[in-house]
mmCIF file of C-alpha atoms in Angstrom:
data_model
loop_
_atom_site.group_PDB
_atom_site.id
_atom_site.type_symbol
_atom_site.label_atom_id
_atom_site.label_comp_id
_atom_site.label_asym_id
_atom_site.label_seq_id
_atom_site.Cartn_x
_atom_site.Cartn_y
_atom_site.Cartn_z
ATOM 1 C CA LEU A 1 -10.447 11.286 -1.161
ATOM 2 C CA PRO A 2 -14.017 11.450 0.188
ATOM 3 C CA ASP A 3 -14.709 14.472 -2.059
ATOM 4 C CA GLY A 4 -13.705 12.541 -5.201
ATOM 5 C CA ARG A 5 -10.267 14.073 -5.708
ATOM 6 C CA LEU A 6 -7.327 11.712 -6.283
ATOM 7 C CA LEU A 7 -4.059 11.649 -4.356
ATOM 8 C CA VAL A 8 -0.960 10.312 -6.119
ATOM 9 C CA ALA A 9 2.442 9.692 -4.535
ATOM 10 C CA PHE A 10 5.533 9.992 -6.746
ATOM 11 C CA GLU A 11 9.008 8.504 -6.313
ATOM 12 C CA ARG A 12 12.476 9.787 -7.197
ATOM 13 C CA TRP A 13 11.319 13.374 -6.663
ATOM 14 C CA HIS A 14 9.258 12.384 -3.640
ATOM 15 C CA ARG A 15 5.973 14.259 -3.408
ATOM 16 C CA ILE A 16 2.187 13.950 -3.315
ATOM 17 C CA ARG A 17 -0.078 15.656 -5.804
ATOM 18 C CA VAL A 18 -3.854 16.005 -5.764
ATOM 19 C CA PHE A 19 -5.955 15.737 -8.937
ATOM 20 C CA ALA A 20 -9.559 16.909 -9.327
ATOM 21 C CA SER A 21 -9.967 14.157 -11.965
ATOM 22 C CA PRO A 22 -7.640 11.847 -13.908
ATOM 23 C CA ALA A 23 -7.466 14.466 -16.691
ATOM 24 C CA ALA A 24 -6.839 17.427 -14.364
ATOM 25 C CA PRO A 25 -3.403 18.844 -13.557
ATOM 26 C CA GLY A 26 -1.670 17.714 -10.375
ATOM 27 C CA LEU A 27 -1.709 20.348 -7.662
ATOM 28 C CA PHE A 28 0.464 20.705 -4.579
ATOM 29 C CA PHE A 29 -0.483 18.598 -1.548
ATOM 30 C CA PRO A 30 1.490 18.697 1.719
ATOM 31 C CA SER A 31 3.800 15.688 1.978
ATOM 32 C CA PRO A 32 5.002 13.916 5.120
ATOM 33 C CA PRO A 33 8.096 15.535 6.641
ATOM 34 C CA GLY A 34 11.400 13.913 5.770
ATOM 35 C CA ILE A 35 10.395 12.140 2.563
ATOM 36 C CA GLY A 36 13.005 14.121 0.629
ATOM 37 C CA ALA A 37 15.727 12.173 2.467
ATOM 38 C CA LEU A 38 14.449 8.793 1.201
ATOM 39 C CA ALA A 39 16.450 6.986 -1.477
ATOM 40 C CA ALA A 40 15.304 7.630 -5.053
ATOM 41 C CA ASN A 41 13.502 4.297 -5.481
ATOM 42 C CA ALA A 42 12.387 3.944 -1.856
ATOM 43 C CA GLY A 43 9.708 6.613 -1.542
ATOM 44 C CA LEU A 44 5.995 6.539 -0.815
ATOM 45 C CA GLU A 45 4.792 3.315 -2.408
ATOM 46 C CA ALA A 46 1.568 3.121 -0.414
ATOM 47 C CA LEU A 47 -0.917 5.929 0.170
ATOM 48 C CA THR A 48 -4.512 5.403 1.258
ATOM 49 C CA VAL A 49 -7.434 7.093 2.962
ATOM 50 C CA LEU A 50 -8.481 5.652 6.307
ATOM 51 C CA ASP A 51 -12.129 5.335 7.326
ATOM 52 C CA ALA A 52 -12.054 8.560 9.358
ATOM 53 C CA GLY A 53 -10.721 10.538 6.382
ATOM 54 C CA ARG A 54 -7.156 10.470 7.667
ATOM 55 C CA LEU A 55 -4.295 9.356 5.416
ATOM 56 C CA LEU A 56 -1.759 6.552 5.737
ATOM 57 C CA ALA A 57 1.537 6.761 3.836
ATOM 58 C CA LEU A 58 4.147 3.976 3.790
ATOM 59 C CA ALA A 59 7.620 4.206 2.284
ATOM 60 C CA GLU A 60 9.435 1.314 0.641
ATOM 61 C CA ALA A 61 12.707 1.988 2.528
ATOM 62 C CA VAL A 62 13.573 -0.719 5.088
ATOM 63 C CA SER A 63 15.793 0.201 8.037
ATOM 64 C CA PRO A 64 18.213 -2.229 9.728
ATOM 65 C CA ASP A 65 15.574 -2.826 12.425
ATOM 66 C CA GLY A 66 13.220 -4.210 9.737
ATOM 67 C CA THR A 67 10.755 -1.308 9.779
ATOM 68 C CA CYS A 68 9.774 1.222 7.133
ATOM 69 C CA PRO A 69 8.924 4.920 7.503
ATOM 70 C CA ALA A 70 5.190 5.517 7.887
ATOM 71 C CA TRP A 71 2.970 8.525 8.537
ATOM 72 C CA ILE A 72 -0.645 9.099 9.508
ATOM 73 C CA GLY A 73 -1.924 12.455 8.314
ATOM 74 C CA THR A 74 -4.976 14.636 8.389
ATOM 75 C CA GLY A 75 -7.216 14.470 5.332
ATOM 76 C CA ASP A 76 -5.871 17.777 4.042
ATOM 77 C CA GLY A 77 -2.230 16.823 4.678
ATOM 78 C CA SER A 78 -1.705 19.753 7.044
ATOM 79 C CA ALA A 79 -0.380 17.527 9.850
ATOM 80 C CA TRP A 80 1.520 14.225 9.620
ATOM 81 C CA GLU A 81 2.432 11.991 12.580
ATOM 82 C CA PRO A 82 5.501 9.780 12.055
ATOM 83 C CA ARG A 83 5.164 6.041 12.614
ATOM 84 C CA ARG A 84 7.091 2.923 11.592
ATOM 85 C CA TYR A 85 5.616 -0.032 9.686
ATOM 86 C CA ARG A 86 6.875 -3.591 10.191
ATOM 87 C CA PRO A 87 6.460 -5.659 6.991
ATOM 88 C CA GLY A 88 7.013 -9.401 6.782
ATOM 89 C CA PRO A 89 10.588 -10.718 6.570
ATOM 90 C CA ASP A 90 12.419 -9.384 3.490
ATOM 91 C CA LEU A 91 9.210 -7.729 2.234
ATOM 92 C CA VAL A 92 8.429 -4.066 1.558
ATOM 93 C CA PRO A 93 5.040 -2.303 1.400
ATOM 94 C CA VAL A 94 3.996 -1.484 -2.164
ATOM 95 C CA ASP A 95 0.365 -0.419 -1.709
ATOM 96 C CA ALA A 96 -2.403 -0.115 0.864
ATOM 97 C CA ALA A 97 -6.193 0.100 0.891
ATOM 98 C CA GLY A 98 -8.304 1.466 3.734
ATOM 99 C CA LEU A 99 -11.139 -0.790 4.837
ATOM 100 C CA PRO A 100 -14.732 0.310 5.452
ATOM 101 C CA GLY A 101 -15.187 0.463 9.201
ATOM 102 C CA GLY A 102 -11.472 0.805 9.919
ATOM 103 C CA GLY A 103 -8.196 -0.922 9.397
ATOM 104 C CA VAL A 104 -6.030 -1.271 6.310
ATOM 105 C CA LEU A 105 -4.928 -3.991 3.925
ATOM 106 C CA VAL A 106 -1.256 -3.650 2.987
ATOM 107 C CA LEU A 107 0.243 -5.314 -0.063
ATOM 108 C CA GLU A 108 3.890 -6.287 0.453
ATOM 109 C CA ARG A 109 6.386 -7.664 -2.082
ATOM 110 C CA ARG A 110 9.766 -9.377 -2.218
ATOM 111 C CA VAL A 111 11.936 -9.811 -5.329
ATOM 112 C CA SER A 112 14.574 -12.552 -5.539
ATOM 113 C CA LEU A 113 16.727 -13.627 -8.478
ATOM 114 C CA LEU A 114 16.315 -17.237 -7.337
ATOM 115 C CA THR A 115 12.595 -17.411 -6.558
ATOM 116 C CA GLY A 116 11.138 -14.421 -8.397
ATOM 117 C CA PHE A 117 8.326 -12.400 -6.857
ATOM 118 C CA THR A 118 6.547 -13.140 -3.607
ATOM 119 C CA ALA A 119 3.736 -11.017 -2.202
ATOM 120 C CA ARG A 120 1.591 -11.046 0.879
ATOM 121 C CA ILE A 121 -1.575 -9.304 1.972
ATOM 122 C CA ALA A 122 -1.339 -8.051 5.542
ATOM 123 C CA TRP A 123 -4.037 -6.537 7.752
ATOM 124 C CA LEU A 124 -3.569 -3.576 10.058
ATOM 125 C CA PRO A 125 -6.452 -3.657 12.553
ATOM 126 C CA PRO A 126 -7.900 -0.246 13.494
ATOM 127 C CA ALA A 127 -6.303 -0.363 16.964
ATOM 128 C CA ALA A 128 -2.854 -1.012 15.444
ATOM 129 C CA LEU A 129 -2.898 2.403 13.772
ATOM 130 C CA ALA A 130 -2.429 4.142 17.142
ATOM 131 C CA ALA A 131 0.878 2.386 17.903
ATOM 132 C CA PRO A 132 4.287 3.932 17.117
ATOM 133 C CA VAL A 133 5.173 0.750 15.170
ATOM 134 C CA LEU A 134 2.368 -0.500 12.947
ATOM 135 C CA ALA A 135 2.323 -4.303 13.264
ATOM 136 C CA SER A 136 0.225 -6.219 10.763
ATOM 137 C CA VAL A 137 -1.277 -9.702 10.594
ATOM 138 C CA GLU A 138 -0.697 -11.865 7.507
ATOM 139 C CA LEU A 139 -3.904 -12.766 5.655
ATOM 140 C CA ALA A 140 -2.535 -14.379 2.493
ATOM 141 C CA GLN A 141 0.707 -15.094 0.713
ATOM 142 C CA LEU A 142 1.119 -15.169 -3.079
ATOM 143 C CA ALA A 143 4.189 -17.304 -3.577
ATOM 144 C CA PRO A 144 6.012 -18.962 -6.478
ATOM 145 C CA PRO A 145 5.430 -20.712 -8.728
ATOM 146 C CA LEU A 146 1.663 -20.380 -9.348
ATOM 147 C CA LEU A 147 0.681 -17.066 -7.800
ATOM 148 C CA SER A 148 3.965 -15.275 -8.259
ATOM 149 C CA ASP A 149 4.139 -11.977 -10.093
ATOM 150 C CA ASN A 150 5.007 -8.322 -9.595
ATOM 151 C CA TYR A 151 1.898 -7.366 -7.603
ATOM 152 C CA GLU A 152 2.002 -3.630 -6.923
ATOM 153 C CA GLY A 153 -1.592 -2.482 -6.463
ATOM 154 C CA ILE A 154 -4.467 -3.276 -4.094
ATOM 155 C CA ALA A 155 -7.993 -1.856 -3.899
ATOM 156 C CA VAL A 156 -11.064 -2.696 -1.839
ATOM 157 C CA ALA A 157 -14.763 -2.325 -2.703
ATOM 158 C CA ARG A 158 -17.780 -3.147 -0.562
ATOM 159 C CA ARG A 159 -20.265 -5.570 -2.103
ATOM 160 C CA GLY A 160 -24.044 -5.522 -1.626
ATOM 161 C CA ASP A 161 -23.909 -8.741 0.417
ATOM 162 C CA GLY A 162 -21.576 -7.237 3.057
ATOM 163 C CA LEU A 163 -18.456 -8.934 1.740
ATOM 164 C CA LEU A 164 -15.482 -7.062 0.307
ATOM 165 C CA ASP A 165 -13.911 -7.446 -3.127
ATOM 166 C CA VAL A 166 -10.136 -7.135 -2.921
ATOM 167 C CA ALA A 167 -8.461 -6.449 -6.275
ATOM 168 C CA LEU A 168 -4.735 -6.995 -6.851
ATOM 169 C CA VAL A 169 -2.882 -5.877 -9.957
ATOM 170 C CA SER A 170 0.574 -6.870 -11.162
ATOM 171 C CA ASP A 171 2.831 -4.881 -13.480
ATOM 172 C CA ASP A 172 4.685 -6.531 -16.369
ATOM 173 C CA ASN A 173 7.218 -3.654 -16.626
ATOM 174 C CA PHE A 174 7.287 -4.342 -20.395
ATOM 175 C CA SER A 175 9.187 -7.576 -19.653
ATOM 176 C CA LEU A 176 8.716 -10.972 -21.305
ATOM 177 C CA PHE A 177 9.207 -12.577 -17.882
ATOM 178 C CA GLN A 178 6.380 -10.731 -16.092
ATOM 179 C CA ARG A 179 2.637 -10.499 -16.593
ATOM 180 C CA THR A 180 -0.077 -7.942 -16.047
ATOM 181 C CA ILE A 181 -2.709 -9.677 -13.932
ATOM 182 C CA LEU A 182 -5.888 -8.462 -12.280
ATOM 183 C CA MET A 183 -6.787 -10.838 -9.450
ATOM 184 C CA LEU A 184 -10.064 -10.537 -7.556
ATOM 185 C CA LEU A 185 -10.392 -11.992 -4.062
ATOM 186 C CA ARG A 186 -13.362 -11.990 -1.706
ATOM 187 C CA LEU A 187 -13.002 -11.070 1.974
ATOM 188 C CA ASP A 188 -15.502 -11.437 4.798
ATOM 189 C CA PRO A 189 -15.016 -8.478 7.206
ATOM 190 C CA ALA A 190 -16.618 -10.559 9.978
ATOM 191 C CA ALA A 191 -13.651 -12.929 9.774
ATOM 192 C CA LEU A 192 -11.314 -9.992 10.447
ATOM 193 C CA ALA A 193 -13.403 -8.957 13.436
ATOM 194 C CA ARG A 194 -13.052 -12.481 14.865
ATOM 195 C CA GLY A 195 -9.257 -12.205 14.453
#
C-alpha cells in the first residue's frame, strides 16, 4: 500500500489481511463481496494497488463464459465494485502488478499434463479498468520447453532511465520436476502507450 503496509490474499479460507510489516500480525481488511462462495483453490490469486491507490483483485475461478471474478476497490477496502476478467484461452490469473502511471500487468498460467506449464504476461490499459469485463492485451508468452515453469508472481519497479523492471518468480512446490526461478525482464512504458 502507499503507506508501506502489506496486503495479502489467502485461499481456502478466502480473505485479505493487512500487515504493518512482514513480521507484524495480520489484521482484518475488508474483502470483496462473494469471495466466500469461491471454490477452495480458486480464490484471490492476484491482488495489486493501482496508480490511484485503488485495489484490483482477481480470482482464479473461470466461469463457462471464460471470465474470472474481479473487483476494483477503494484503497481502504470499504467499497468493492464487481467486474469480470477475461484471461487468455485456458489460462487463469495468478498475480498482477499495478504500473506507474496506470494500467496493470497480469500474470496468467495454464497447467497441462502433456505440455507442462505455460504462462503469459497480459496488459490491462488504464481505460480497460472502467469496463465491466476487463480485457487485456498479450505482451509475452512463456511457453514450453525453454521458458516453461510454474510462474506465480509478478512485480514491477521503475528504473532511473524511465524503463520498468518486471520480475517474475516461479514456485518449485518442493517438486523435482519444477524449479524456483527469478526472471527479470525490461519494459519500455512508451511502447505500451503506442499500443
